[in-house]
Short mmCIF file of C-alpha atoms in Angstrom, two decimals:
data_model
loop_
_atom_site.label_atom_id
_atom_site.label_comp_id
_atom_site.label_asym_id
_atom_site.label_seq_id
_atom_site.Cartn_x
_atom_site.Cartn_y
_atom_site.Cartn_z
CA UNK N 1 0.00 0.00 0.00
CA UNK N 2 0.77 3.68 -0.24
CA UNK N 3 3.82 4.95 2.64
CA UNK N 4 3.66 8.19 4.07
CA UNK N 5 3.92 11.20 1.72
CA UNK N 6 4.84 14.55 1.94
CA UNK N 7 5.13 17.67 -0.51
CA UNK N 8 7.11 19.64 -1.36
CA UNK N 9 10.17 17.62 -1.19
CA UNK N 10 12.58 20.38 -1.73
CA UNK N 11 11.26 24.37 -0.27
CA UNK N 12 13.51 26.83 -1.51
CA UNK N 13 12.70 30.40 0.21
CA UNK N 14 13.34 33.83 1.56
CA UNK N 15 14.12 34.77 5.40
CA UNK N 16 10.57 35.97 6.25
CA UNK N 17 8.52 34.26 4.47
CA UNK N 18 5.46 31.85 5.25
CA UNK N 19 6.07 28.31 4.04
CA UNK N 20 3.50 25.39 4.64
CA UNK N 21 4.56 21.77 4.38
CA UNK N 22 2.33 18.77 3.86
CA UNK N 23 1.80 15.67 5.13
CA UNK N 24 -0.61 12.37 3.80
CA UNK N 25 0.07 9.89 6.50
CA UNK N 26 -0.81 6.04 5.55
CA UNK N 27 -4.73 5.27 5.35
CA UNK N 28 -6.23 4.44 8.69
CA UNK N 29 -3.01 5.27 10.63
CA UNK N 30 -4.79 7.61 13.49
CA UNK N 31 -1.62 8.70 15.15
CA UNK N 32 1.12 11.49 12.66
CA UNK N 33 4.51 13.10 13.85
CA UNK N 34 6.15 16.18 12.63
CA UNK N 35 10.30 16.36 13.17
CA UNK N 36 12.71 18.31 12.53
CA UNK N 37 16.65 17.22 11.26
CA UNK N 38 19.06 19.71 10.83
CA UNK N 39 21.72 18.25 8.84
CA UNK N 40 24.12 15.56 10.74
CA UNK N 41 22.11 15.80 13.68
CA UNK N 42 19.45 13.20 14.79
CA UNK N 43 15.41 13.45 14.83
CA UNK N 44 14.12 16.23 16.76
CA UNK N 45 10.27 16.00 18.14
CA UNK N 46 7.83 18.74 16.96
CA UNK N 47 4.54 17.51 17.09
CA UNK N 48 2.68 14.85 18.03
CA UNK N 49 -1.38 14.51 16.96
CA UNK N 50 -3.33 11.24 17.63
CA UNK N 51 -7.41 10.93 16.74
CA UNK N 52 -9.51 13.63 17.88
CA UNK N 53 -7.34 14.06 20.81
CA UNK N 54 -5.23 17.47 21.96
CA UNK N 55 -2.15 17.32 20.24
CA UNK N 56 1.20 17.33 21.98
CA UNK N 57 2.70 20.50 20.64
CA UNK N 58 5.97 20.51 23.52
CA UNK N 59 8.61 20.42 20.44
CA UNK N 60 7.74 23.66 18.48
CA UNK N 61 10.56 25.73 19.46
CA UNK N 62 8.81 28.92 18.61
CA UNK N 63 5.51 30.25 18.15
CA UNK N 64 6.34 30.69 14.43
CA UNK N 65 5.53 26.99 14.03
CA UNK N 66 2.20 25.86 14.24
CA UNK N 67 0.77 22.47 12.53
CA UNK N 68 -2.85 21.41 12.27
CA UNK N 69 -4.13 17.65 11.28
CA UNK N 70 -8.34 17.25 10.25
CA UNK N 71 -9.33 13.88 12.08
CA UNK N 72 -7.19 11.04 10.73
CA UNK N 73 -6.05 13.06 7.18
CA UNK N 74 -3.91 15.54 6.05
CA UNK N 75 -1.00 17.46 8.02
CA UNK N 76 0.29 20.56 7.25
CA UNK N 77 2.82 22.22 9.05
CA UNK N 78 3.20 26.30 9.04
CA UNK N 79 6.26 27.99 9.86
CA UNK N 80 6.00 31.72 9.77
CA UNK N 81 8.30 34.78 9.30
CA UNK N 82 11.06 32.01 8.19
CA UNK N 83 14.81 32.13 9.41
CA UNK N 84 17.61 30.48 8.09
CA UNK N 85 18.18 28.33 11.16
CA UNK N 86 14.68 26.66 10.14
CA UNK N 87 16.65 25.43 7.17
CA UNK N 88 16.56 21.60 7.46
CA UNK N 89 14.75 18.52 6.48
CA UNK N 90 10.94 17.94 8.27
CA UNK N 91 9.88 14.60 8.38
CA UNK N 92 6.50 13.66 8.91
CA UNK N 93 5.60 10.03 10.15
CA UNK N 94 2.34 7.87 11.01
CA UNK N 95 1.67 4.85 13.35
CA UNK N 96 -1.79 2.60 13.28
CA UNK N 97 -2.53 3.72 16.83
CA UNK N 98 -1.49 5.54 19.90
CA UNK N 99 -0.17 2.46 21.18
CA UNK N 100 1.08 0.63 18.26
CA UNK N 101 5.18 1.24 17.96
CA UNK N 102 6.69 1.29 14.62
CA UNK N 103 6.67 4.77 12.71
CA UNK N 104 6.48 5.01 9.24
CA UNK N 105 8.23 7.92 8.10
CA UNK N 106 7.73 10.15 4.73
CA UNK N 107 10.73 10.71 2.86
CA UNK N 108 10.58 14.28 4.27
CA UNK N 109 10.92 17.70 3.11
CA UNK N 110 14.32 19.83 2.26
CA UNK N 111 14.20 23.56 3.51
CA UNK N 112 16.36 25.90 2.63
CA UNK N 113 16.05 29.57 4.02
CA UNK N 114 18.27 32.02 2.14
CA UNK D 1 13.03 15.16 30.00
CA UNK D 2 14.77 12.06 28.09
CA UNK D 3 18.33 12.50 27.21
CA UNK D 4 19.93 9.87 24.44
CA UNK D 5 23.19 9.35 23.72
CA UNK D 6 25.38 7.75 20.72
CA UNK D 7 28.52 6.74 19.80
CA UNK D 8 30.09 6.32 17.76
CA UNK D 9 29.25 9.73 15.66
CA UNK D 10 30.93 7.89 12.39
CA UNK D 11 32.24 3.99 11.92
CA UNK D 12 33.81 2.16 9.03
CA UNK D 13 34.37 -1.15 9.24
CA UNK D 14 35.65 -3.73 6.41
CA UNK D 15 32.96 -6.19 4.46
CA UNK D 16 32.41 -9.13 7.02
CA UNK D 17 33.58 -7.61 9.84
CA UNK D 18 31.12 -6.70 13.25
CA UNK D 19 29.96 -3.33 13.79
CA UNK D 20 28.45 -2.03 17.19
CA UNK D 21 26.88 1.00 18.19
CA UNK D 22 26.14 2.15 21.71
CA UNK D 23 23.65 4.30 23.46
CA UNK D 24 22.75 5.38 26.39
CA UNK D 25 19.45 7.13 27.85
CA UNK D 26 18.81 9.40 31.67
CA UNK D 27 15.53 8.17 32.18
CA UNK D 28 14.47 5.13 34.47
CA UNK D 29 10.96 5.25 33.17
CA UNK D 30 11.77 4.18 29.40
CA UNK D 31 11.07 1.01 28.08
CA UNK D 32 11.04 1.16 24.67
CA UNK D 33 14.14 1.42 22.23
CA UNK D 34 13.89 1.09 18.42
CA UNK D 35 16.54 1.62 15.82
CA UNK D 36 16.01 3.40 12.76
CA UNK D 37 18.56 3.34 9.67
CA UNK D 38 18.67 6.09 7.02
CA UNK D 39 20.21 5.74 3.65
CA UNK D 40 21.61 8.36 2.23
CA UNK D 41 18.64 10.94 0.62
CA UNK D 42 16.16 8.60 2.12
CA UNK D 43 13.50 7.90 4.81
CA UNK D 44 14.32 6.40 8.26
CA UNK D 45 13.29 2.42 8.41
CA UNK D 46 12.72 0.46 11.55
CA UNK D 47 15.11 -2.07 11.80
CA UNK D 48 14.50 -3.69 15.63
CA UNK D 49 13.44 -2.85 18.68
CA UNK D 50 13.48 -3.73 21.93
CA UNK D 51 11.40 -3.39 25.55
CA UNK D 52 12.94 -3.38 28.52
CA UNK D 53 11.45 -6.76 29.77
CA UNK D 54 14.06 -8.21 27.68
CA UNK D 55 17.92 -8.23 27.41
CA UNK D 56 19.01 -9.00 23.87
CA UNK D 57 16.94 -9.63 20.54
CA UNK D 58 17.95 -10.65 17.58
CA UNK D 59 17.24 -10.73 14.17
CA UNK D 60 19.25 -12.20 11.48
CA UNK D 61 22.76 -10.36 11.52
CA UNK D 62 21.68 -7.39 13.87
CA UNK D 63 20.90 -7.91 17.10
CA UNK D 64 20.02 -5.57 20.08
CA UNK D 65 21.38 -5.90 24.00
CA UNK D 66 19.83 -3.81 26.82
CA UNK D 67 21.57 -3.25 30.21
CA UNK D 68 18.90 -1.71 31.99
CA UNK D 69 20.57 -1.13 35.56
CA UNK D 70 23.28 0.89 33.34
CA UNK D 71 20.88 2.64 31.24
CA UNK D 72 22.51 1.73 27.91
CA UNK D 73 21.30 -0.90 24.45
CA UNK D 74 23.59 -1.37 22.20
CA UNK D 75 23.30 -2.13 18.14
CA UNK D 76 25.20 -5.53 16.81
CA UNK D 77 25.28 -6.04 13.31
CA UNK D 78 27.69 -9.32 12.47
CA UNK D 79 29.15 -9.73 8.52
CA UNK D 80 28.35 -6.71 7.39
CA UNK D 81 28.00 -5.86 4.01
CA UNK D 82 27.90 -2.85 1.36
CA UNK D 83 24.68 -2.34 1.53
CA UNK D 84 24.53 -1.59 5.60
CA UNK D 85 26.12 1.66 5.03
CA UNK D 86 23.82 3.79 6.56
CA UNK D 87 23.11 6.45 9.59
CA UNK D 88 21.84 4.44 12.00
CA UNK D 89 19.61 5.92 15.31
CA UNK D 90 18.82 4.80 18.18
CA UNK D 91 15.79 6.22 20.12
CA UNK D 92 14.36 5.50 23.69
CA UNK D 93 10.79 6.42 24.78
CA UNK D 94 10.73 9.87 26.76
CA UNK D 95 9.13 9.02 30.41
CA UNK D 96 7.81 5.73 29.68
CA UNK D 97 5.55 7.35 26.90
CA UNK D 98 3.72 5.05 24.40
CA UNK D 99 4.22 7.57 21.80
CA UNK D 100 7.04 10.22 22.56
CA UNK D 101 10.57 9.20 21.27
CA UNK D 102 13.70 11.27 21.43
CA UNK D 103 16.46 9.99 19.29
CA UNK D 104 20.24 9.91 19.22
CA UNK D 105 22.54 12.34 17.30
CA UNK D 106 23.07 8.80 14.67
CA UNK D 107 25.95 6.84 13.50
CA UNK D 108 27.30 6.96 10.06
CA UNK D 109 28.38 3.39 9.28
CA UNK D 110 30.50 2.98 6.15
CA UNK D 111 31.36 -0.71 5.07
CA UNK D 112 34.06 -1.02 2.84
CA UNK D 113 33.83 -3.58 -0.06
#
């Protein structure tokens, strides 16, 4: 079946601008992750959403981020008034349930802030 | 919070030979420790996991040990071949969280033909 996918896969834009990444997590998988990696460095936790439920926003490191999820769909993660230290790759990843335990990671997307 | 450690940052071993990576984690409360490898340009995989009920799983040529009392797992992978080049990441679930992980820094394993 279809993995998780995300779009763009390479971002390209100015310091200040608003770019909005998206995330299509595998059918039926309620639970989705947002996280960051800056280059050579490991997987850093952003976001956490799972059903209907609140959504565990403790990794946003500044109010510039935001993501929202519609039930069990889509993802899209907003970063505002972009700097280049948000330049990295964002990968977005699914699991069946909250207590299931293997992610399934998108092949992520490359931002670059110039 | 959960704080992981890795080492080493970069290994390169010859074709057949063993490669192990080590990790360590601050937090009594985790029980859960998967490894992840990236290819280059691509997605991180699962490769094996382990709770902390156990001390050593294996699975194939990779196998995982866990030393609970000293808060460390450690990744085995025996005859190693091209195509395990790879970072590889270890992870360990923050406060005994079913759904929080925070990950190591990763190992860049090079295996030389």
């Amino acid at each position: 079946g279809a993995g998780v996918s995300q779009s763009p896969s390479n971002k390209v834009t100015e310091k200040g601008k608003d770019v909005e990444l998206r995330c299509d997590p595998i059918s039926g998988h309620t639970a989705l992750y947002w996280y960051r990696q800056r280059l050579g460095q490991g997987l850093e936790f952003l976001i956490y959403f799972q059903g209907n439920s609140a959504p565990d926003k403790s990794g946003l490191p500044s109010d510039r981020f935001s993501a929202e999820r519609t039930g069990e769909s889509v993802s899209t993660l907003t970063i505002q008034r972009t700097q280049q230290e948000d330049s990295a790759v964002y990968l977005c990843a699914s699991k069946r349930t909250s207590g299931a335990e293997t992610q399934y990671f998108g092949p992520g997307t490359r931002l670059l802030v110039l | 919070g959960e704080n992981v450690e890795q080492h080493p940052s970069t290994l390169s071993v010859q074709e057949g030979d063993s490669a192990v990576i080590k990790c360590t984690y601050s937090d009594s409360a985790s029980n859960y420790f998967p490894w992840y490898k990236q290819e280059l340009g691509k997605r991180p995989q699962l490769i094996i996991d382990i709770r902390s009920n156990v001390g050593e799983k294996k699975d194939q040529r990779i196998a995982v040990t866990l030393n609970k009392t000293a808060k460390h797992f450690s990744l085995h992978i025996t005859e190693t071949q091209p195509e395990d080049s790879a970072v590889y990441f270890c992870a360990a679930n923050s406060g005994g969280s079913n759904y929080k992980l925070t990950f190591g820094k990763g190992t860049l394993l090079t295996v030389n033909p």
